[in-house]
Amino acid sequence: MHTSYNNSKQFLAKYKEEVRDAIPNELPKEVNCFLDFVLENLFDDSLSVAEALQRCNIKSKNFSSRFSLYAGATPKQFILEHRTNAAQHLLLESRLTIAQISILTGFSSHSAFSKAFKNSTGG
């Protein structure tokens, strides 16, 4: 069954909850803050790793590797992976256009979406 725009928005909200639920609760304070901020803003095209670090007052230069221990990816990879996973679902399950899906999942342009999607699927 193909979903509508409103159902797609509901799917994205649920997706973020499921991602958060899959990550252990016992995290260092800075990792937890970063994750919460990123997931809250995951599908916002203005989200940046730098902004999340600033919001959580993280100064550590080795944060990326520390984050990877808990999330299984660097911060940038984490964001792209979850945006493309959600986009892939919407491509399969909705009647939305690629342009609509790229906007809904936080990509700043159709070309940014295409590049990320090709990199994530190996195509």
Short mmCIF file of C-alpha atoms in Angstrom, two decimals:
data_model
loop_
_atom_site.label_atom_id
_atom_site.label_comp_id
_atom_site.label_asym_id
_atom_site.label_seq_id
_atom_site.Cartn_x
_atom_site.Cartn_y
_atom_site.Cartn_z
CA MET A 1 0.00 0.00 0.00
CA HIS A 2 1.40 3.37 -0.98
CA THR A 3 1.43 6.09 1.63
CA SER A 4 0.55 9.76 1.38
CA TYR A 5 2.57 12.80 2.39
CA ASN A 6 1.03 12.88 5.90
CA ASN A 7 1.65 9.17 6.39
CA SER A 8 5.22 9.72 5.24
CA LYS A 9 5.70 12.42 7.88
CA GLN A 10 4.33 10.00 10.49
CA PHE A 11 6.70 7.30 9.24
CA LEU A 12 9.69 9.66 9.60
CA ALA A 13 8.73 10.55 13.17
CA LYS A 14 8.39 6.88 14.06
CA TYR A 15 11.66 6.08 12.28
CA LYS A 16 13.56 8.55 14.50
CA GLU A 17 12.03 6.97 17.62
CA GLU A 18 13.03 3.49 16.47
CA VAL A 19 16.60 4.59 15.77
CA ARG A 20 16.87 6.09 19.25
CA ASP A 21 15.35 3.00 20.86
CA ALA A 22 17.92 0.78 19.12
CA ILE A 23 20.84 2.65 20.71
CA PRO A 24 21.82 1.77 24.29
CA ASN A 25 20.54 4.06 27.02
CA GLU A 26 23.79 4.00 28.96
CA LEU A 27 25.79 6.52 26.95
CA PRO A 28 28.30 9.16 27.95
CA LYS A 29 26.59 12.51 28.46
CA GLU A 30 28.14 14.12 25.37
CA VAL A 31 27.20 11.20 23.09
CA ASN A 32 23.66 11.18 24.43
CA CYS A 33 23.27 14.94 23.93
CA PHE A 34 24.65 14.72 20.40
CA LEU A 35 22.36 11.80 19.49
CA ASP A 36 19.30 13.51 20.90
CA PHE A 37 20.01 16.69 18.96
CA VAL A 38 20.78 14.85 15.71
CA LEU A 39 17.69 12.67 15.93
CA GLU A 40 15.47 15.61 16.79
CA ASN A 41 16.73 17.39 13.65
CA LEU A 42 17.60 14.39 11.46
CA PHE A 43 15.39 15.36 8.54
CA ASP A 44 16.14 19.09 8.70
CA ASP A 45 18.39 20.05 5.77
CA SER A 46 20.23 22.62 7.89
CA LEU A 47 21.44 20.00 10.39
CA SER A 48 25.21 19.89 10.61
CA VAL A 49 27.65 17.98 12.76
CA ALA A 50 29.27 21.29 13.73
CA GLU A 51 25.97 22.68 14.99
CA ALA A 52 25.25 19.54 17.02
CA LEU A 53 28.74 19.69 18.57
CA GLN A 54 28.24 23.34 19.43
CA ARG A 55 24.76 22.78 20.92
CA CYS A 56 26.15 20.04 23.14
CA ASN A 57 29.27 22.03 24.02
CA ILE A 58 31.53 19.27 22.71
CA LYS A 59 35.09 20.40 22.10
CA SER A 60 36.83 17.02 21.87
CA LYS A 61 38.73 16.41 18.65
CA ASN A 62 38.30 12.65 19.02
CA PHE A 63 34.52 12.82 19.43
CA SER A 64 33.92 11.26 16.01
CA SER A 65 35.76 8.06 16.92
CA ARG A 66 34.15 8.03 20.36
CA PHE A 67 30.69 8.43 18.82
CA SER A 68 31.48 5.58 16.41
CA LEU A 69 31.97 3.21 19.34
CA TYR A 70 28.34 3.68 20.38
CA ALA A 71 26.57 4.37 17.07
CA GLY A 72 28.62 2.22 14.71
CA ALA A 73 29.39 5.14 12.39
CA THR A 74 30.93 8.58 12.43
CA PRO A 75 28.46 11.41 13.07
CA LYS A 76 28.28 12.36 9.38
CA GLN A 77 27.89 8.71 8.30
CA PHE A 78 25.19 8.22 10.93
CA ILE A 79 23.16 11.14 9.58
CA LEU A 80 23.53 10.11 5.94
CA GLU A 81 22.83 6.45 6.66
CA HIS A 82 19.57 7.19 8.44
CA ARG A 83 18.44 9.76 5.92
CA THR A 84 19.05 7.35 3.04
CA ASN A 85 17.43 4.42 4.88
CA ALA A 86 14.30 6.47 5.46
CA ALA A 87 14.36 7.74 1.85
CA GLN A 88 14.69 4.20 0.53
CA HIS A 89 11.61 3.15 2.48
CA LEU A 90 9.64 6.11 1.15
CA LEU A 91 10.74 5.40 -2.41
CA LEU A 92 9.34 1.89 -2.08
CA GLU A 93 6.24 2.60 -0.01
CA SER A 94 4.95 6.00 -1.05
CA ARG A 95 3.71 7.75 -4.14
CA LEU A 96 5.87 10.77 -3.43
CA THR A 97 8.27 12.05 -6.05
CA ILE A 98 12.01 11.77 -5.62
CA ALA A 99 12.11 15.55 -5.11
CA GLN A 100 9.49 15.35 -2.34
CA ILE A 101 11.33 12.48 -0.65
CA SER A 102 14.68 14.25 -0.83
CA ILE A 103 13.17 17.32 0.87
CA LEU A 104 11.33 15.27 3.50
CA THR A 105 14.46 13.34 4.43
CA GLY A 106 16.67 16.41 4.85
CA PHE A 107 18.68 16.61 1.67
CA SER A 108 19.40 20.16 0.53
CA SER A 109 19.08 19.34 -3.16
CA HIS A 110 18.14 16.59 -5.59
CA SER A 111 21.83 16.15 -6.48
CA ALA A 112 22.84 15.80 -2.81
CA PHE A 113 20.12 13.17 -2.42
CA SER A 114 21.21 11.31 -5.57
CA LYS A 115 24.85 11.28 -4.53
CA ALA A 116 24.10 10.07 -0.98
CA PHE A 117 21.65 7.45 -2.22
CA LYS A 118 24.09 6.10 -4.83
CA ASN A 119 26.89 5.96 -2.26
CA SER A 120 24.69 4.12 0.24
CA THR A 121 23.35 1.56 -2.21
CA GLY A 122 26.53 1.08 -4.22
CA GLY A 123 24.71 2.14 -7.36
#
